[in-house]
mmCIF file of N, CA and C in Angstrom:
data_model
loop_
_atom_site.group_PDB
_atom_site.id
_atom_site.type_symbol
_atom_site.label_atom_id
_atom_site.label_comp_id
_atom_site.label_asym_id
_atom_site.label_seq_id
_atom_site.Cartn_x
_atom_site.Cartn_y
_atom_site.Cartn_z
ATOM 1 N N MET A 1 160.746 126.657 147.907
ATOM 2 C CA MET A 1 160.763 126.777 146.659
ATOM 3 C C MET A 1 161.095 128.662 146.647
ATOM 4 N N ARG A 2 161.403 128.657 145.279
ATOM 5 C CA ARG A 2 161.914 130.203 144.927
ATOM 6 C C ARG A 2 160.984 131.133 144.299
ATOM 7 N N VAL A 3 160.463 132.298 144.352
ATOM 8 C CA VAL A 3 159.718 132.995 143.819
ATOM 9 C C VAL A 3 160.398 133.900 142.938
ATOM 10 N N ARG A 4 159.696 134.011 141.958
ATOM 11 C CA ARG A 4 160.009 134.973 140.873
ATOM 12 C C ARG A 4 159.019 135.532 140.395
ATOM 13 N N GLY A 5 159.077 137.116 140.274
ATOM 14 C CA GLY A 5 157.942 137.624 139.627
ATOM 15 C C GLY A 5 157.928 137.814 138.095
ATOM 16 N N PHE A 6 156.934 138.273 137.407
ATOM 17 C CA PHE A 6 156.882 138.247 136.102
ATOM 18 C C PHE A 6 156.573 140.009 135.746
ATOM 19 N N ILE A 7 157.092 140.337 135.198
ATOM 20 C CA ILE A 7 156.946 141.979 134.664
ATOM 21 C C ILE A 7 155.645 142.329 134.817
ATOM 22 N N PRO A 8 154.903 141.747 133.427
ATOM 23 C CA PRO A 8 153.621 141.944 133.354
ATOM 24 C C PRO A 8 152.749 141.883 134.485
ATOM 25 N N LEU A 9 152.763 140.770 135.390
ATOM 26 C CA LEU A 9 151.989 140.838 136.457
ATOM 27 C C LEU A 9 152.297 141.552 137.472
ATOM 28 N N ALA A 10 153.534 141.963 137.863
ATOM 29 C CA ALA A 10 154.079 143.048 138.840
ATOM 30 C C ALA A 10 153.615 144.193 138.224
ATOM 31 N N PHE A 11 153.555 144.347 137.036
ATOM 32 C CA PHE A 11 152.915 146.038 136.399
ATOM 33 C C PHE A 11 151.292 145.863 136.659
ATOM 34 N N ALA A 12 150.609 144.606 136.687
ATOM 35 C CA ALA A 12 149.309 144.773 136.623
ATOM 36 C C ALA A 12 149.343 145.200 138.047
ATOM 37 N N ALA A 13 149.928 144.420 138.950
ATOM 38 C CA ALA A 13 149.277 144.774 140.467
ATOM 39 C C ALA A 13 149.827 146.012 141.124
ATOM 40 N N GLY A 14 150.637 146.679 140.213
ATOM 41 C CA GLY A 14 151.170 148.256 140.514
ATOM 42 C C GLY A 14 150.099 149.059 140.272
ATOM 43 N N PHE A 15 149.004 148.855 139.543
ATOM 44 C CA PHE A 15 147.800 149.230 138.859
ATOM 45 C C PHE A 15 146.341 148.871 139.604
ATOM 46 N N GLY A 16 146.858 147.884 140.736
ATOM 47 C CA GLY A 16 145.688 147.643 141.133
ATOM 48 C C GLY A 16 145.085 146.350 140.740
ATOM 49 N N LEU A 17 145.129 145.913 139.300
ATOM 50 C CA LEU A 17 144.670 144.943 138.711
ATOM 51 C C LEU A 17 144.905 143.525 139.290
ATOM 52 N N ALA A 18 146.036 143.131 140.156
ATOM 53 C CA ALA A 18 146.139 142.222 140.574
ATOM 54 C C ALA A 18 146.492 142.185 142.061
ATOM 55 N N THR A 19 146.291 140.741 143.015
ATOM 56 C CA THR A 19 146.548 141.015 144.317
ATOM 57 C C THR A 19 147.970 141.380 144.398
ATOM 58 N N PRO A 20 148.029 142.141 145.627
ATOM 59 C CA PRO A 20 149.788 142.289 146.100
ATOM 60 C C PRO A 20 150.449 141.242 146.273
ATOM 61 N N ASN A 21 149.602 139.865 146.504
ATOM 62 C CA ASN A 21 150.363 138.541 146.746
ATOM 63 C C ASN A 21 150.661 137.898 145.360
ATOM 64 N N ALA A 22 149.825 138.619 144.540
ATOM 65 C CA ALA A 22 150.185 137.759 142.853
ATOM 66 C C ALA A 22 151.484 137.935 142.302
ATOM 67 N N TYR A 23 152.217 136.693 142.569
ATOM 68 C CA TYR A 23 153.388 136.341 141.929
ATOM 69 C C TYR A 23 153.630 134.943 141.363
ATOM 70 N N ALA A 24 154.273 134.532 140.328
ATOM 71 C CA ALA A 24 154.360 133.128 139.935
ATOM 72 C C ALA A 24 155.552 132.564 140.985
ATOM 73 N N ALA A 25 155.467 131.397 141.412
ATOM 74 C CA ALA A 25 156.175 130.345 141.787
ATOM 75 C C ALA A 25 157.015 129.655 140.928
ATOM 76 N N ASP A 26 158.335 129.766 141.091
ATOM 77 C CA ASP A 26 159.268 128.602 140.022
ATOM 78 C C ASP A 26 158.491 127.412 140.487
ATOM 79 N N ALA A 27 158.677 126.483 139.510
ATOM 80 C CA ALA A 27 158.178 125.292 139.113
ATOM 81 C C ALA A 27 158.751 124.387 140.335
ATOM 82 N N ILE A 28 157.881 123.557 140.557
ATOM 83 C CA ILE A 28 158.069 122.559 141.524
ATOM 84 C C ILE A 28 159.247 121.536 141.063
ATOM 85 N N THR A 29 160.482 121.512 141.252
ATOM 86 C CA THR A 29 161.551 120.424 140.655
ATOM 87 C C THR A 29 160.795 118.847 141.125
ATOM 88 N N VAL A 30 161.799 117.920 140.294
ATOM 89 C CA VAL A 30 161.731 116.388 140.955
ATOM 90 C C VAL A 30 161.999 116.336 142.396
ATOM 91 N N GLU A 31 163.041 117.056 142.255
ATOM 92 C CA GLU A 31 163.680 116.868 144.364
ATOM 93 C C GLU A 31 162.719 117.486 144.897
ATOM 94 N N GLU A 32 161.844 118.695 144.465
ATOM 95 C CA GLU A 32 161.237 119.227 145.604
ATOM 96 C C GLU A 32 159.842 118.330 146.089
ATOM 97 N N TYR A 33 159.144 117.549 144.605
ATOM 98 C CA TYR A 33 158.094 116.966 144.570
ATOM 99 C C TYR A 33 158.350 115.794 145.542
ATOM 100 N N VAL A 34 159.740 114.943 145.528
ATOM 101 C CA VAL A 34 160.031 113.816 146.336
ATOM 102 C C VAL A 34 159.690 113.975 147.576
ATOM 103 N N GLU A 35 160.462 115.144 148.110
ATOM 104 C CA GLU A 35 160.802 115.607 149.515
ATOM 105 C C GLU A 35 159.437 115.966 149.865
ATOM 106 N N LEU A 36 158.427 116.516 149.148
ATOM 107 C CA LEU A 36 156.874 116.876 149.518
ATOM 108 C C LEU A 36 156.221 115.679 149.889
ATOM 109 N N LYS A 37 156.282 114.614 148.649
ATOM 110 C CA LYS A 37 155.563 113.292 148.555
ATOM 111 C C LYS A 37 156.258 112.942 149.890
ATOM 112 N N GLU A 38 157.653 112.480 150.189
ATOM 113 C CA GLU A 38 158.036 111.929 151.453
ATOM 114 C C GLU A 38 157.517 112.514 152.692
ATOM 115 N N ALA A 39 157.387 113.931 152.889
ATOM 116 C CA ALA A 39 156.937 114.704 153.934
ATOM 117 C C ALA A 39 155.041 114.447 153.678
ATOM 118 N N ARG A 40 154.735 113.636 153.107
ATOM 119 C CA ARG A 40 153.288 113.830 152.749
ATOM 120 C C ARG A 40 152.093 114.926 152.974
ATOM 121 N N ASP A 41 152.914 115.904 152.269
ATOM 122 C CA ASP A 41 152.581 117.249 152.493
ATOM 123 C C ASP A 41 151.503 117.488 150.933
ATOM 124 N N LEU A 42 150.261 116.927 150.933
ATOM 125 C CA LEU A 42 149.733 116.987 149.598
ATOM 126 C C LEU A 42 149.057 118.307 149.486
ATOM 127 N N SER A 43 149.251 119.051 150.462
ATOM 128 C CA SER A 43 148.488 120.466 150.339
ATOM 129 C C SER A 43 149.198 121.247 149.303
ATOM 130 N N ILE A 44 150.034 121.151 149.024
ATOM 131 C CA ILE A 44 150.991 121.670 147.920
ATOM 132 C C ILE A 44 150.875 121.144 146.764
ATOM 133 N N LEU A 45 151.175 119.668 146.810
ATOM 134 C CA LEU A 45 150.945 118.996 145.479
ATOM 135 C C LEU A 45 149.770 118.671 144.721
ATOM 136 N N VAL A 46 148.490 118.433 145.792
ATOM 137 C CA VAL A 46 147.426 117.781 144.891
ATOM 138 C C VAL A 46 146.782 119.515 144.235
ATOM 139 N N PRO A 47 146.753 120.462 144.540
ATOM 140 C CA PRO A 47 146.786 121.569 143.683
ATOM 141 C C PRO A 47 147.429 122.127 142.730
ATOM 142 N N TYR A 48 148.863 121.565 142.940
ATOM 143 C CA TYR A 48 149.701 121.783 141.889
ATOM 144 C C TYR A 48 149.302 120.963 140.495
ATOM 145 N N LEU A 49 149.313 119.392 141.108
ATOM 146 C CA LEU A 49 148.924 118.719 139.924
ATOM 147 C C LEU A 49 147.726 119.246 139.077
ATOM 148 N N GLN A 50 147.047 119.391 140.182
ATOM 149 C CA GLN A 50 145.395 119.307 139.440
ATOM 150 C C GLN A 50 145.653 120.584 138.638
ATOM 151 N N GLY A 51 146.610 121.704 138.850
ATOM 152 C CA GLY A 51 146.545 122.646 137.559
ATOM 153 C C GLY A 51 147.396 122.305 136.637
ATOM 154 N N ALA A 52 148.228 120.760 136.625
ATOM 155 C CA ALA A 52 149.031 120.769 135.736
ATOM 156 C C ALA A 52 148.186 119.707 134.683
ATOM 157 N N ALA A 53 146.996 119.116 135.289
ATOM 158 C CA ALA A 53 146.138 118.237 134.842
ATOM 159 C C ALA A 53 145.444 119.048 133.982
ATOM 160 N N ASP A 54 144.605 120.167 134.590
ATOM 161 C CA ASP A 54 144.082 121.052 133.756
ATOM 162 C C ASP A 54 144.582 121.585 132.875
ATOM 163 N N ALA A 55 145.881 122.038 132.837
ATOM 164 C CA ALA A 55 146.347 122.887 131.922
ATOM 165 C C ALA A 55 146.622 121.621 130.583
ATOM 166 N N MET A 56 146.995 120.562 130.763
ATOM 167 C CA MET A 56 147.115 119.488 129.742
ATOM 168 C C MET A 56 146.037 119.236 129.397
ATOM 169 N N TRP A 57 144.441 119.242 129.800
ATOM 170 C CA TRP A 57 143.357 118.801 129.124
ATOM 171 C C TRP A 57 143.247 120.378 128.583
ATOM 172 N N SER A 58 143.300 121.434 128.826
ATOM 173 C CA SER A 58 143.238 122.749 128.063
ATOM 174 C C SER A 58 144.134 122.425 126.513
ATOM 175 N N ALA A 59 145.297 122.130 126.752
ATOM 176 C CA ALA A 59 145.709 122.256 125.597
ATOM 177 C C ALA A 59 145.586 121.014 124.635
ATOM 178 N N ASN A 60 144.911 119.841 125.479
ATOM 179 C CA ASN A 60 144.692 118.833 124.191
ATOM 180 C C ASN A 60 143.291 119.661 123.519
ATOM 181 N N SER A 61 142.451 120.308 124.237
ATOM 182 C CA SER A 61 141.084 120.928 123.567
ATOM 183 C C SER A 61 141.637 121.817 122.803
ATOM 184 N N ALA A 62 142.571 122.836 123.144
ATOM 185 C CA ALA A 62 142.845 123.777 122.005
ATOM 186 C C ALA A 62 143.322 123.138 120.867
ATOM 187 N N LEU A 63 144.301 121.868 120.604
ATOM 188 C CA LEU A 63 145.215 121.562 119.962
ATOM 189 C C LEU A 63 143.697 120.673 118.708
ATOM 190 N N ALA A 64 142.645 120.395 119.668
ATOM 191 C CA ALA A 64 141.309 119.632 118.775
ATOM 192 C C ALA A 64 140.906 120.681 118.255
ATOM 193 N N GLY A 65 140.800 121.910 118.818
ATOM 194 C CA GLY A 65 139.879 122.974 118.020
ATOM 195 C C GLY A 65 140.870 123.455 116.892
ATOM 196 N N ALA A 66 141.768 123.377 116.930
ATOM 197 C CA ALA A 66 142.751 123.872 115.894
ATOM 198 C C ALA A 66 142.610 122.545 114.664
ATOM 199 N N GLY A 67 142.193 121.089 114.787
ATOM 200 C CA GLY A 67 142.363 120.488 114.139
ATOM 201 C C GLY A 67 143.980 119.538 113.996
ATOM 202 N N LYS A 68 144.504 119.769 115.126
ATOM 203 C CA LYS A 68 145.817 118.891 115.078
ATOM 204 C C LYS A 68 145.709 118.065 116.203
ATOM 205 N N PRO A 69 146.611 117.092 116.487
ATOM 206 C CA PRO A 69 146.390 116.045 116.937
ATOM 207 C C PRO A 69 146.777 116.005 118.540
ATOM 208 N N PRO A 70 146.216 115.670 119.430
ATOM 209 C CA PRO A 70 146.279 115.611 120.639
ATOM 210 C C PRO A 70 147.545 114.952 121.289
ATOM 211 N N LEU A 71 147.913 115.679 122.669
ATOM 212 C CA LEU A 71 149.162 115.205 123.268
ATOM 213 C C LEU A 71 149.008 113.850 123.726
ATOM 214 N N TYR A 72 147.846 113.710 124.053
ATOM 215 C CA TYR A 72 147.391 112.189 124.869
ATOM 216 C C TYR A 72 146.035 111.720 124.412
ATOM 217 N N CYS A 73 145.773 110.446 124.393
ATOM 218 C CA CYS A 73 144.137 110.189 124.445
ATOM 219 C C CYS A 73 143.636 109.532 125.444
ATOM 220 N N THR A 74 142.769 109.995 126.485
ATOM 221 C CA THR A 74 141.402 109.104 127.115
ATOM 222 C C THR A 74 140.143 108.864 126.777
ATOM 223 N N THR A 75 139.722 108.232 127.449
ATOM 224 C CA THR A 75 138.104 107.875 126.999
ATOM 225 C C THR A 75 137.110 109.416 127.709
ATOM 226 N N GLU A 76 137.929 110.149 128.921
ATOM 227 C CA GLU A 76 137.054 110.749 130.017
ATOM 228 C C GLU A 76 137.168 112.125 129.384
ATOM 229 N N ASP A 77 136.108 113.051 129.048
ATOM 230 C CA ASP A 77 136.119 114.402 128.556
ATOM 231 C C ASP A 77 136.203 115.099 129.631
ATOM 232 N N ARG A 78 137.153 114.778 130.430
ATOM 233 C CA ARG A 78 137.583 115.956 131.928
ATOM 234 C C ARG A 78 138.911 115.797 132.249
ATOM 235 N N PRO A 79 139.635 116.814 132.935
ATOM 236 C CA PRO A 79 141.060 116.536 133.073
ATOM 237 C C PRO A 79 141.059 115.207 134.092
ATOM 238 N N LEU A 80 142.391 114.711 133.978
ATOM 239 C CA LEU A 80 142.806 113.762 135.033
ATOM 240 C C LEU A 80 142.707 114.604 136.021
ATOM 241 N N SER A 81 142.556 113.540 137.281
ATOM 242 C CA SER A 81 142.418 113.959 138.669
ATOM 243 C C SER A 81 143.970 114.319 139.026
ATOM 244 N N ALA A 82 144.125 114.803 140.110
ATOM 245 C CA ALA A 82 145.731 115.307 140.692
ATOM 246 C C ALA A 82 146.096 114.048 141.053
ATOM 247 N N THR A 83 145.333 112.768 141.712
ATOM 248 C CA THR A 83 145.148 111.741 142.207
ATOM 249 C C THR A 83 146.046 111.100 141.190
ATOM 250 N N ARG A 84 145.295 110.906 140.099
ATOM 251 C CA ARG A 84 145.634 110.234 139.230
ATOM 252 C C ARG A 84 147.069 110.398 138.195
ATOM 253 N N LEU A 85 147.039 112.018 138.270
ATOM 254 C CA LEU A 85 148.220 112.416 137.686
ATOM 255 C C LEU A 85 149.728 111.901 138.654
ATOM 256 N N MET A 86 149.328 112.358 140.004
ATOM 257 C CA MET A 86 150.257 111.641 140.982
ATOM 258 C C MET A 86 150.772 110.249 140.699
ATOM 259 N N GLU A 87 149.792 109.416 140.340
ATOM 260 C CA GLU A 87 150.017 107.710 139.989
ATOM 261 C C GLU A 87 151.156 107.658 138.972
ATOM 262 N N LEU A 88 150.654 108.390 137.965
ATOM 263 C CA LEU A 88 151.298 108.156 136.670
ATOM 264 C C LEU A 88 152.757 108.687 136.766
ATOM 265 N N THR A 89 153.097 109.973 137.450
ATOM 266 C CA THR A 89 154.421 110.601 137.885
ATOM 267 C C THR A 89 154.939 109.639 138.759
ATOM 268 N N ASN A 90 154.603 109.084 139.653
ATOM 269 C CA ASN A 90 155.033 108.236 140.580
ATOM 270 C C ASN A 90 155.975 107.094 139.681
ATOM 271 N N LYS A 91 154.894 106.599 139.074
ATOM 272 C CA LYS A 91 155.136 105.078 138.084
ATOM 273 C C LYS A 91 156.320 105.309 137.432
ATOM 274 N N LEU A 92 156.401 106.638 136.487
ATOM 275 C CA LEU A 92 157.055 107.002 135.850
ATOM 276 C C LEU A 92 158.822 107.104 136.217
ATOM 277 N N LEU A 93 158.700 108.118 137.289
ATOM 278 C CA LEU A 93 159.780 108.002 138.220
ATOM 279 C C LEU A 93 160.347 106.719 138.855
ATOM 280 N N ALA A 94 159.178 105.983 138.985
ATOM 281 C CA ALA A 94 160.163 104.534 139.461
ATOM 282 C C ALA A 94 160.602 103.582 138.583
ATOM 283 N N ASN A 95 160.391 104.063 137.411
ATOM 284 C CA ASN A 95 160.826 102.909 135.897
ATOM 285 C C ASN A 95 161.672 103.898 135.097
ATOM 286 N N PRO A 96 162.649 104.723 135.385
ATOM 287 C CA PRO A 96 163.544 105.461 134.554
ATOM 288 C C PRO A 96 163.746 104.871 132.887
ATOM 289 N N GLY A 97 163.584 103.632 133.015
ATOM 290 C CA GLY A 97 163.959 103.107 131.725
ATOM 291 C C GLY A 97 162.835 103.326 130.702
ATOM 292 N N ARG A 98 161.595 104.026 131.414
ATOM 293 C CA ARG A 98 160.917 104.283 130.212
ATOM 294 C C ARG A 98 160.665 105.677 129.638
ATOM 295 N N GLN A 99 161.665 106.150 130.032
ATOM 296 C CA GLN A 99 161.955 107.464 129.849
ATOM 297 C C GLN A 99 163.411 107.602 129.475
ATOM 298 N N GLY A 100 164.228 106.526 129.098
ATOM 299 C CA GLY A 100 166.177 106.289 129.026
ATOM 300 C C GLY A 100 166.655 106.523 130.194
ATOM 301 N N ARG A 101 166.277 107.518 131.119
ATOM 302 C CA ARG A 101 167.582 107.885 131.990
ATOM 303 C C ARG A 101 166.623 108.395 133.117
ATOM 304 N N PRO A 102 167.220 108.454 134.365
ATOM 305 C CA PRO A 102 166.472 109.182 135.688
ATOM 306 C C PRO A 102 166.282 110.247 135.438
ATOM 307 N N ALA A 103 165.087 110.969 135.762
ATOM 308 C CA ALA A 103 164.780 112.430 135.662
ATOM 309 C C ALA A 103 165.874 113.428 136.344
ATOM 310 N N SER A 104 166.253 114.317 135.982
ATOM 311 C CA SER A 104 167.221 115.412 136.775
ATOM 312 C C SER A 104 166.509 115.785 137.906
ATOM 313 N N PRO A 105 166.902 116.019 139.072
ATOM 314 C CA PRO A 105 166.447 116.623 140.450
ATOM 315 C C PRO A 105 165.971 117.999 140.474
ATOM 316 N N ASP A 106 166.632 118.711 139.195
ATOM 317 C CA ASP A 106 166.389 120.144 138.737
ATOM 318 C C ASP A 106 165.014 120.291 137.904
ATOM 319 N N LEU A 107 164.604 118.995 136.942
ATOM 320 C CA LEU A 107 163.745 119.360 135.990
ATOM 321 C C LEU A 107 162.484 119.264 137.022
ATOM 322 N N SER A 108 161.297 119.902 135.939
ATOM 323 C CA SER A 108 160.189 120.785 136.661
ATOM 324 C C SER A 108 159.544 119.145 136.463
ATOM 325 N N ILE A 109 158.638 118.971 137.483
ATOM 326 C CA ILE A 109 157.741 117.681 137.736
ATOM 327 C C ILE A 109 156.679 117.722 136.968
ATOM 328 N N THR A 110 156.497 118.861 136.277
ATOM 329 C CA THR A 110 155.066 119.031 135.360
ATOM 330 C C THR A 110 155.796 118.363 133.941
ATOM 331 N N THR A 111 156.747 118.718 133.700
ATOM 332 C CA THR A 111 157.387 117.809 132.372
ATOM 333 C C THR A 111 157.144 116.428 132.638
ATOM 334 N N VAL A 112 157.864 115.708 133.948
ATOM 335 C CA VAL A 112 157.819 114.251 134.029
ATOM 336 C C VAL A 112 156.328 114.247 133.940
ATOM 337 N N ALA A 113 155.390 114.857 134.672
ATOM 338 C CA ALA A 113 153.959 114.528 134.842
ATOM 339 C C ALA A 113 153.404 114.480 132.941
ATOM 340 N N ALA A 114 153.516 115.149 132.257
ATOM 341 C CA ALA A 114 153.351 115.229 130.617
ATOM 342 C C ALA A 114 153.520 114.115 130.406
ATOM 343 N N ASN A 115 155.150 114.035 130.240
ATOM 344 C CA ASN A 115 155.375 112.664 129.631
ATOM 345 C C ASN A 115 154.874 111.247 129.994
ATOM 346 N N ALA A 116 154.388 111.411 131.603
ATOM 347 C CA ALA A 116 153.728 110.295 132.138
ATOM 348 C C ALA A 116 152.317 109.952 131.277
ATOM 349 N N VAL A 117 151.800 111.009 131.185
ATOM 350 C CA VAL A 117 150.556 111.150 130.528
ATOM 351 C C VAL A 117 150.495 110.628 129.045
ATOM 352 N N VAL A 118 151.609 111.425 128.573
ATOM 353 C CA VAL A 118 151.466 111.030 127.188
ATOM 354 C C VAL A 118 151.989 109.517 126.729
ATOM 355 N N LEU A 119 152.612 108.831 127.849
ATOM 356 C CA LEU A 119 153.102 107.550 127.817
ATOM 357 C C LEU A 119 151.931 106.975 128.269
ATOM 358 N N SER A 120 151.230 107.052 128.986
ATOM 359 C CA SER A 120 150.272 106.183 129.730
ATOM 360 C C SER A 120 148.980 106.497 128.817
ATOM 361 N N TYR A 121 148.752 107.321 128.131
ATOM 362 C CA TYR A 121 147.384 107.656 127.444
ATOM 363 C C TYR A 121 147.852 107.775 125.848
ATOM 364 N N PRO A 122 148.713 106.839 125.070
ATOM 365 C CA PRO A 122 148.860 107.336 123.811
ATOM 366 C C PRO A 122 147.556 107.153 122.691
ATOM 367 N N CYS A 123 148.046 108.135 121.763
ATOM 368 C CA CYS A 123 146.532 108.006 121.103
ATOM 369 C C CYS A 123 146.898 107.137 119.538
ATOM 370 N N LYS A 124 145.988 106.650 119.277
ATOM 371 C CA LYS A 124 146.210 105.374 118.400
ATOM 372 C C LYS A 124 145.986 106.164 116.849
#
């Protein structure tokens, strides 16, 4: 994966507000996701996908707090697990007909995962 620093974080790190190793990594692409999955390297995928699941749940909470419709609807009052998000993502990648065409290898896997959640847990 490539690494790209963000100016505010680099600025904060320069003043001791963040650790020297604090940087933002580029998003994991579909191609990288498939490679990690095939290598069975879950040490990267599980925390990454849990972060994505937490972010989607937080976005849903923020939308609800603002009186707006959620992105997806589940009966659970907690984020999806990384394992469940991986299952949904794998299902969508395996069935490109649901999204109209195969996902581009350069597309962020979190975009695919978010679409998988929205398609799997529609709001009625």
